[in-house]
mmCIF file of C-alpha atoms and ligand atoms in Angstrom:
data_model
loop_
_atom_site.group_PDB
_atom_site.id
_atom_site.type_symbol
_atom_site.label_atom_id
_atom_site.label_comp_id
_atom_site.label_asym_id
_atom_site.label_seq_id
_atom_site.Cartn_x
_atom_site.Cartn_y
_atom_site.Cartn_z
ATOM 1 C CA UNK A 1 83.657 -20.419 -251.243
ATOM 2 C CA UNK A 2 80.072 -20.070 -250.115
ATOM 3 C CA UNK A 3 79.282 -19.682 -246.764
ATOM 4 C CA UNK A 4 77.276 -21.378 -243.804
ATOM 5 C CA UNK A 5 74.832 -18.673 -243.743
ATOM 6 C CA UNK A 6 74.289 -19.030 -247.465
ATOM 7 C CA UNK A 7 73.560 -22.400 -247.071
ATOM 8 C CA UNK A 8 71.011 -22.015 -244.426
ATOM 9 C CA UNK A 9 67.399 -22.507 -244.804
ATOM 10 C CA UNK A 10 65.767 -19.394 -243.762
ATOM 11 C CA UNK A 11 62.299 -21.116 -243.517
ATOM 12 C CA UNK A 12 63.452 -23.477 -240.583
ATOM 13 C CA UNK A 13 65.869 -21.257 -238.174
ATOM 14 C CA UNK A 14 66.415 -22.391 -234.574
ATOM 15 C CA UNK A 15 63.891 -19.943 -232.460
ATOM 16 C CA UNK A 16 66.226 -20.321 -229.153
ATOM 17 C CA UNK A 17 69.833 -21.030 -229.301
ATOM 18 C CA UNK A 18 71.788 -21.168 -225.897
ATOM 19 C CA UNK A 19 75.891 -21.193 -225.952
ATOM 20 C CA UNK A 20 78.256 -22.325 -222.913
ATOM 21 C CA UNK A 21 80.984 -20.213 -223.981
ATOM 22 C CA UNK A 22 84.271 -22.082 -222.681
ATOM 23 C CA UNK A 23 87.954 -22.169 -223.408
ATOM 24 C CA UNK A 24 88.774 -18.732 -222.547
ATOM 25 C CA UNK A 25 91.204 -19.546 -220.283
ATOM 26 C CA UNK A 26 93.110 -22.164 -222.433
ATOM 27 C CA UNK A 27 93.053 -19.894 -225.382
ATOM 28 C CA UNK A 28 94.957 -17.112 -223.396
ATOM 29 C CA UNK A 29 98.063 -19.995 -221.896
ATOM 30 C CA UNK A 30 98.116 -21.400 -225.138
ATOM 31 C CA UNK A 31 99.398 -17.899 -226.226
ATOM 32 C CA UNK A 32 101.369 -17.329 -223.106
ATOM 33 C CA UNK A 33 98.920 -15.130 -221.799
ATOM 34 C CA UNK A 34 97.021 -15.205 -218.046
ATOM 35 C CA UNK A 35 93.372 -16.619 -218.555
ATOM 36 C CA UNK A 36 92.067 -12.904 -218.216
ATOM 37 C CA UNK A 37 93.660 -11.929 -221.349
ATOM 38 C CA UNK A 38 91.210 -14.798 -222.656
ATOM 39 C CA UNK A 39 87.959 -13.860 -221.127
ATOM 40 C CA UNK A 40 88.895 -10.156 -222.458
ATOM 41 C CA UNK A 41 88.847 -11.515 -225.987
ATOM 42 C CA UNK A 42 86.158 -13.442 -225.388
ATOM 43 C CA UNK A 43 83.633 -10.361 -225.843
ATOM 44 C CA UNK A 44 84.710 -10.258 -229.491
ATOM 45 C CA UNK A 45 82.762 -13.143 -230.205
ATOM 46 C CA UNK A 46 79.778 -12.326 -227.883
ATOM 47 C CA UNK A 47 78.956 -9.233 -230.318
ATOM 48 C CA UNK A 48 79.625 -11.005 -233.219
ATOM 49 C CA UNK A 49 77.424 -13.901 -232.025
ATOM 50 C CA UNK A 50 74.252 -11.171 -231.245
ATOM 51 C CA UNK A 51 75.128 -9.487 -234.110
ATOM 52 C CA UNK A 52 74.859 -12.957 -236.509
ATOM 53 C CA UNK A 53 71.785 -13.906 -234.416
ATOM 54 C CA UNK A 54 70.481 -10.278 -235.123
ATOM 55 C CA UNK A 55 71.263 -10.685 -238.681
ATOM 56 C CA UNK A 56 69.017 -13.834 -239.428
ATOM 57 C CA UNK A 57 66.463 -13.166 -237.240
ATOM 58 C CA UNK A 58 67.018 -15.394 -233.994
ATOM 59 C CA UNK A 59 64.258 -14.855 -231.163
ATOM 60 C CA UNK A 60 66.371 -15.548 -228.533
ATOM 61 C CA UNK A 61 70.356 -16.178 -227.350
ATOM 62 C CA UNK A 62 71.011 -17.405 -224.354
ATOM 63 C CA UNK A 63 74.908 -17.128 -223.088
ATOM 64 C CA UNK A 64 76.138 -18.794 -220.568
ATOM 65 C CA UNK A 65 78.609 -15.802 -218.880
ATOM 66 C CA UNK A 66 79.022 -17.041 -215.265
ATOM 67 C CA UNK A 67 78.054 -20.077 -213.269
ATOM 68 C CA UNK A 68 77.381 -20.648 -209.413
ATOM 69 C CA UNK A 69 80.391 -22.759 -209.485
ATOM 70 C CA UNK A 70 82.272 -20.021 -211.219
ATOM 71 C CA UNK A 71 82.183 -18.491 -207.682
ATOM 72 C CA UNK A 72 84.503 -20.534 -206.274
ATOM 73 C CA UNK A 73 87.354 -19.683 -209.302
ATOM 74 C CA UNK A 74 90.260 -17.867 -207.679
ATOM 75 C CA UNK A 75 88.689 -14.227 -206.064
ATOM 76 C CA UNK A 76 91.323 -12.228 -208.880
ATOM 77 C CA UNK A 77 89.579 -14.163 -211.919
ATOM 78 C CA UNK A 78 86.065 -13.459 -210.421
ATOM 79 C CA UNK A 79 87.064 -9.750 -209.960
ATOM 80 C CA UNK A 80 88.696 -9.499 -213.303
ATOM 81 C CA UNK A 81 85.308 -10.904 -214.650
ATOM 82 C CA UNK A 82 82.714 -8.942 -212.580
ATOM 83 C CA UNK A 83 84.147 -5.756 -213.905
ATOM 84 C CA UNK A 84 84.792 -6.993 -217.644
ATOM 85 C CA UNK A 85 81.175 -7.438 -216.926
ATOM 86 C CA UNK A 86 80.004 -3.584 -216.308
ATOM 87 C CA UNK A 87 82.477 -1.978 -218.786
ATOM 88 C CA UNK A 88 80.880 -4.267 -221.630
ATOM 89 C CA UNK A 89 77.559 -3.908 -220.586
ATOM 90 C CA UNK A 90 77.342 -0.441 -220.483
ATOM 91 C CA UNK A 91 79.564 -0.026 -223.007
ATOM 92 C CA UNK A 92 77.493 -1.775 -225.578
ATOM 93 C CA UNK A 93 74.084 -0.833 -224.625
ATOM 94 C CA UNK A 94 74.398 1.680 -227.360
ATOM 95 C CA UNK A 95 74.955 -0.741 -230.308
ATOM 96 C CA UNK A 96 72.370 -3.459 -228.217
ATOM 97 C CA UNK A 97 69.815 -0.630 -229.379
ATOM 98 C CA UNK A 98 71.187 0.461 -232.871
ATOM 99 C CA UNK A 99 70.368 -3.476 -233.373
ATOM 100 C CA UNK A 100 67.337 -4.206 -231.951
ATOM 101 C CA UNK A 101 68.352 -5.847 -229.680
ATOM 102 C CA UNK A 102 66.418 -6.568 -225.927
ATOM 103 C CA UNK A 103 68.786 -7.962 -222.672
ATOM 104 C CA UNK A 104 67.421 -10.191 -220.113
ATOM 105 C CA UNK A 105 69.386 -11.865 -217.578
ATOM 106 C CA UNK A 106 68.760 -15.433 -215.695
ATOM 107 C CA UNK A 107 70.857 -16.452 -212.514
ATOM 108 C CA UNK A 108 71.122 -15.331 -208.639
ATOM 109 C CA UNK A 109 71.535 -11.905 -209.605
ATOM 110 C CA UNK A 110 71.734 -10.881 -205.888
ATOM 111 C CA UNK A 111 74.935 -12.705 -205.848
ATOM 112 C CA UNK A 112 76.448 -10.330 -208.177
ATOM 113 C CA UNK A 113 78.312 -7.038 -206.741
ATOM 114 C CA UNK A 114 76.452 -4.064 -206.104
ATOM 115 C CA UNK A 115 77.809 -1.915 -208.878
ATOM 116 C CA UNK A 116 77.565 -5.048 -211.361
ATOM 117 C CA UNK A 117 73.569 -5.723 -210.709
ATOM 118 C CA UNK A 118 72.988 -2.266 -211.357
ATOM 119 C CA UNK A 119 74.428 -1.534 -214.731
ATOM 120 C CA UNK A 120 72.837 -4.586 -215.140
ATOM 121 C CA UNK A 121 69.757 -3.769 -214.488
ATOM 122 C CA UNK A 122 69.852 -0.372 -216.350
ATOM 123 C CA UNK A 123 71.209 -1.491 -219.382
ATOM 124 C CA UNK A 124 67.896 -4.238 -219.216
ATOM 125 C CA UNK A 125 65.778 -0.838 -218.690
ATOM 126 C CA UNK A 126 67.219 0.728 -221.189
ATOM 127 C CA UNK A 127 66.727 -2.044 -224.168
ATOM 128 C CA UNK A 128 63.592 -2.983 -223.111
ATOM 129 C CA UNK A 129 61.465 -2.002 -225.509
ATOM 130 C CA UNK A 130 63.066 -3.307 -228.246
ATOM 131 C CA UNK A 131 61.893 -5.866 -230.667
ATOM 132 C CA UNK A 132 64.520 -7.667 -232.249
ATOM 133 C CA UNK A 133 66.851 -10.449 -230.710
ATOM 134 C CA UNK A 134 66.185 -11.503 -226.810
ATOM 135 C CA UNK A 135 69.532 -11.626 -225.357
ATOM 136 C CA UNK A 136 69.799 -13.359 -222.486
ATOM 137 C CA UNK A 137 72.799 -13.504 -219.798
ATOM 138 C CA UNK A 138 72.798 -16.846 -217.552
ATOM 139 C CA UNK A 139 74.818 -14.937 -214.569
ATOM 140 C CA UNK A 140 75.409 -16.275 -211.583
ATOM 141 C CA UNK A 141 73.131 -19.436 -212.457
ATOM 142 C CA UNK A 142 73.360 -22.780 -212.395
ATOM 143 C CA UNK A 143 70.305 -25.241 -213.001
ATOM 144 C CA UNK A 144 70.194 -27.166 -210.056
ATOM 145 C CA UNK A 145 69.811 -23.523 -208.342
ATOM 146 C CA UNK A 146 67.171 -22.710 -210.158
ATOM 147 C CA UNK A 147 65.730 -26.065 -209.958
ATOM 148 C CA UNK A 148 65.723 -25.644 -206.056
ATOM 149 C CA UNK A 149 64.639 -22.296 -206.256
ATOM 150 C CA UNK A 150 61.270 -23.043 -208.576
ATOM 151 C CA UNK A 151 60.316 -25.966 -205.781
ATOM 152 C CA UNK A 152 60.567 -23.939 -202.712
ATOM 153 C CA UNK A 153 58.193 -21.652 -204.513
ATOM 154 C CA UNK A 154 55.869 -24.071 -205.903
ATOM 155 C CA UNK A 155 55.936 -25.699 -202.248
ATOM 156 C CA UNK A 156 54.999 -22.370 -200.677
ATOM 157 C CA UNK A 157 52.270 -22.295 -203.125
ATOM 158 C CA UNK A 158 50.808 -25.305 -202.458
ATOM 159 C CA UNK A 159 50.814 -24.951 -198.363
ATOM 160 C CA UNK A 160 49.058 -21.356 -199.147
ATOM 161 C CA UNK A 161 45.878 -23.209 -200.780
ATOM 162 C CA UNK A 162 46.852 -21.686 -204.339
ATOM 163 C CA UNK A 163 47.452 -24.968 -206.054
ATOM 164 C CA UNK A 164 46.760 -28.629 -205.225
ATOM 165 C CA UNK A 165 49.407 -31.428 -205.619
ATOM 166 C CA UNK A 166 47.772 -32.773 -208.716
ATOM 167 C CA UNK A 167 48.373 -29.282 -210.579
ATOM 168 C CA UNK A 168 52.147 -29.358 -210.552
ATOM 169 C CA UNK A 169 52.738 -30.577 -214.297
ATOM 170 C CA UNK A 170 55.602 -29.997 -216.714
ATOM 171 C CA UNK A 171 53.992 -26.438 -217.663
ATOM 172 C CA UNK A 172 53.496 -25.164 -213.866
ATOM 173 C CA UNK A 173 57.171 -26.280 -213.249
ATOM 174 C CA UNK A 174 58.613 -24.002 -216.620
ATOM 175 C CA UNK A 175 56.829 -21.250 -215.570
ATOM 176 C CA UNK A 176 58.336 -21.463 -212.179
ATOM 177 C CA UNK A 177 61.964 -21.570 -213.248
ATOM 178 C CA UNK A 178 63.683 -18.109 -214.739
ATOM 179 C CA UNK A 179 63.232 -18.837 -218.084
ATOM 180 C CA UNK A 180 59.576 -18.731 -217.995
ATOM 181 C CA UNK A 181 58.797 -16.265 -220.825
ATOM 182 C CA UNK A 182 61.252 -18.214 -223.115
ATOM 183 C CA UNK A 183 60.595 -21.504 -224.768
ATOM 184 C CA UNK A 184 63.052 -23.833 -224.658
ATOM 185 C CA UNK A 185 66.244 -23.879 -227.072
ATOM 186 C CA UNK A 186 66.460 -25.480 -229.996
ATOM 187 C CA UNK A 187 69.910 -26.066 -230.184
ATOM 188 C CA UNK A 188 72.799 -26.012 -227.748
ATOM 189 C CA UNK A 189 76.464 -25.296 -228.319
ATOM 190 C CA UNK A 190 79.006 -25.425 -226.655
ATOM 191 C CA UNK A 191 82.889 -24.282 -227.518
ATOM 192 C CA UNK A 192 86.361 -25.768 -226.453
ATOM 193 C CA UNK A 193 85.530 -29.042 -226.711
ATOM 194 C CA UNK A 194 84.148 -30.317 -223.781
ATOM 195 C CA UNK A 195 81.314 -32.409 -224.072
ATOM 196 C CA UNK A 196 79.449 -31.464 -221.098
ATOM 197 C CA UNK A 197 76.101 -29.468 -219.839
ATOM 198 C CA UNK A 198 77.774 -28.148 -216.569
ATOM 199 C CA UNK A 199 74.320 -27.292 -214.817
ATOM 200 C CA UNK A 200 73.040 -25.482 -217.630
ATOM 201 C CA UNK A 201 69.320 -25.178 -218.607
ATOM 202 C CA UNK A 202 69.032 -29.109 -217.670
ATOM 203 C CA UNK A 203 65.134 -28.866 -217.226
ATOM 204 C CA UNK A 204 65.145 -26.827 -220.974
ATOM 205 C CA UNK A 205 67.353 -28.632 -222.877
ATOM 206 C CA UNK A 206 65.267 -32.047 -222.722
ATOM 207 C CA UNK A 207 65.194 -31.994 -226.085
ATOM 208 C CA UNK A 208 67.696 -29.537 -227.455
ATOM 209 C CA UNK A 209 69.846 -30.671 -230.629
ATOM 210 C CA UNK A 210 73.769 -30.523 -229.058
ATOM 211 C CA UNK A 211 76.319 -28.812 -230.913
ATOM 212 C CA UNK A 212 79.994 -29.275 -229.818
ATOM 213 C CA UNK A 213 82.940 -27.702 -230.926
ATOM 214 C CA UNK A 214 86.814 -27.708 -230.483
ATOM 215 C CA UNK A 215 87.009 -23.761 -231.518
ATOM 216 C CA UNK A 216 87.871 -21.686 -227.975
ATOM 217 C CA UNK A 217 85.514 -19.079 -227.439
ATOM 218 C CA UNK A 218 87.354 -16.365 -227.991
ATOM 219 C CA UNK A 219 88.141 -17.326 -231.850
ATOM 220 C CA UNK A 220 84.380 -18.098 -232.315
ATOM 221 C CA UNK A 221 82.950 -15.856 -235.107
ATOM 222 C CA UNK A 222 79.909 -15.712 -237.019
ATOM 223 C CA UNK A 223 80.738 -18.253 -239.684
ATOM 224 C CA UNK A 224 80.987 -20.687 -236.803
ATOM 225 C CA UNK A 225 77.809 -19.477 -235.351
ATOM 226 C CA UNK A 226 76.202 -20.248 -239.052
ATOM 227 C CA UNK A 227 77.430 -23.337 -239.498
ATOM 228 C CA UNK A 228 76.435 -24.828 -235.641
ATOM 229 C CA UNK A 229 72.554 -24.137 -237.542
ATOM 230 C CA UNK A 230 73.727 -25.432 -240.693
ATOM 231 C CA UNK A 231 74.165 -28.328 -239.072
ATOM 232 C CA UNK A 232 71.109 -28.520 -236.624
ATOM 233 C CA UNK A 233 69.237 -27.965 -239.903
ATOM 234 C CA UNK A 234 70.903 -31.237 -241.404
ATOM 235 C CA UNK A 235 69.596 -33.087 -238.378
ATOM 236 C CA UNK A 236 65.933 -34.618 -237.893
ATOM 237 C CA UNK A 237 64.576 -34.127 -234.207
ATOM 238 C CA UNK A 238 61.514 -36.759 -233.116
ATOM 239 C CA UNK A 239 61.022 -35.534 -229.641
ATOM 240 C CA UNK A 240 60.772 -39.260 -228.501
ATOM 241 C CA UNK A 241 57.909 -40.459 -231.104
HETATM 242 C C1 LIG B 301 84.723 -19.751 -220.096
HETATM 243 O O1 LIG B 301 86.082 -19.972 -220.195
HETATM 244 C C2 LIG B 301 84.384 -18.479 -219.350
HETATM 245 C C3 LIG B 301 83.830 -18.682 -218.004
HETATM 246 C C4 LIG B 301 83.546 -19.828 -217.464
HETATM 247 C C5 LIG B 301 83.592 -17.498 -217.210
HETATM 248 P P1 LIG B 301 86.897 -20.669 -219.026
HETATM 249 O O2 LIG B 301 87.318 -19.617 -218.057
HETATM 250 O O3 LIG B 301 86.127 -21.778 -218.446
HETATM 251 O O4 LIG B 301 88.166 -21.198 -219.797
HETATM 252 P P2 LIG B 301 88.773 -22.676 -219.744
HETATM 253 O O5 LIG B 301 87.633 -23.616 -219.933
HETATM 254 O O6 LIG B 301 89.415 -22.822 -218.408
HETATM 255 O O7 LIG B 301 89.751 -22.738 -220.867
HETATM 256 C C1 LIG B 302 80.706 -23.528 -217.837
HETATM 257 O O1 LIG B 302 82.078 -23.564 -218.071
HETATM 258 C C2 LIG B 302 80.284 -22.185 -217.331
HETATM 259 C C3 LIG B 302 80.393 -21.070 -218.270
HETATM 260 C C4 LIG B 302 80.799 -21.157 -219.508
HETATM 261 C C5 LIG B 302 79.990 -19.797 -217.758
HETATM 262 P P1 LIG B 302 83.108 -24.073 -216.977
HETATM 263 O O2 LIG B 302 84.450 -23.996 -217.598
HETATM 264 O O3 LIG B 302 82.907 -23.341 -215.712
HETATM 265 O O4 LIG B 302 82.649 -25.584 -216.749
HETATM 266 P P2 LIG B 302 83.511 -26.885 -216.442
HETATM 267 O O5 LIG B 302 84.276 -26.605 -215.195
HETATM 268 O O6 LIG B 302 84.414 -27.113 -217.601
HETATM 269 O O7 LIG B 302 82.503 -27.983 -216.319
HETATM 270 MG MG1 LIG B 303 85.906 -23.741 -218.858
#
């Protein structure tokens, strides 16, 4: 049996692909587990995902971790996930390097706990100056936050003289939002299947092929990372003309 990534056409790879990584929770009762169980299985497929994006030479992987909204999940699942949080980041840091690979993080990171935004930020220190992958962390984010956040900013701007109302165009917006070093996704996908964006990148993903799948996210492996491009390669994008 050959596989997806076989099959794909090397010549024409997505340059940005973002995941909303769901179905943890389900996964684990499904089993007759709690929903932490899931979310600890979960980082299974996160380094197989960088590791296939590593593999074929993706620029840049966004995951969806942790959303505003998530704040408001019971205070023992946000716990449980904050500190699943620091032991995998620093725990993989080493293997981030041994492949490449660069971290970058998008969200209200001053939301995050003390200890949390700190390994954070040290494990993005540390892989910095690599040049492979870009992986980025949405954490603590939520579009309509960032949204808000970019026109505050470009408001202040404009009542301090820098800009005039006539310069605020689709460009000046992008680079006010967190993402602004990384062009949009190419393809979005999404696990458990729900069909939804759930405030996710919804300035970005204008025109972003979407990619939905019943698999939970913690049973998500590489082949199903290939064949989500196998099939945004089978599919012809117009960007409206
Ligand atoms: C995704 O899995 C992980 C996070 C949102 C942190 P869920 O926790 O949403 O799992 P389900 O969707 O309830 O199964
Ligand atoms: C979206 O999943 C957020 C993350 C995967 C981090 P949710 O499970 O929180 O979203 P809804 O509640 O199904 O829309
Ligand atoms: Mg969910």
């Amino acid at each position: 049996m050959s596989s997806f990534k076989e099959k794909l056409d090397k010549t024409r790879l997505p340059k940005h692909i973002a995941i909303i990584m769901d179905g943890n929770g389900r996964w684990a009762k499904e089993r007759g587990y709690d929903r932490i169980f899931g979310h600890q299985n979960g980082v299974t497929s996160v380094r197989e995902t960088t590791e296939a994006a590593a593999e074929i030479g993706i620029e840049y992987l966004t995951l969806y971790a942790f959303s505003t909204e998530n704040w408001s999940r019971p205070q023992s699942e946000v716990d449980a996930l904050m500190e699943l949080l620091i032991d995998t980041i620093e725990k993989e840091t080493p293997s981030l390097n041994k492949n490449n690979v660069r971290l970058m993080a998008i969200g209200d990171l001053s939301r995050l706990p003390g200890s949390a935004a700190e390994k954070l930020q040290r494990c993005i220190a540390q892989t910095s100056k690599n040049t492979g992958l870009a992986l980025v962390l949405a954490l603590s984010y939520s579009s309509r936050w960032e949204i808000t956040n970019a026109l505050k900013n470009i408001c202040t701007e404009v009542l301090a003289g820098n800009y005039n109302i006539e310069d605020i165009n689709d460009e000046l917006i992008s680079n006010h939002l967190t993402t602004k070093s990384i062009p949009d996704p190419d393809l979005m996908i999404r696990t458990s299947g729900e069909e939804r964006i759930s405030n996710f990148l919804l300035w970005q993903l204008a025109y972003s092929e979407l990619y939905f799948t019943k698999t939970h996210w913690p049973e998500f492996r590489k082949e199903n990372f290939y064949q989500a491009i196998y099939e945004f390669q089978q599919r012809e994008r117009r960007f409206g003309k």
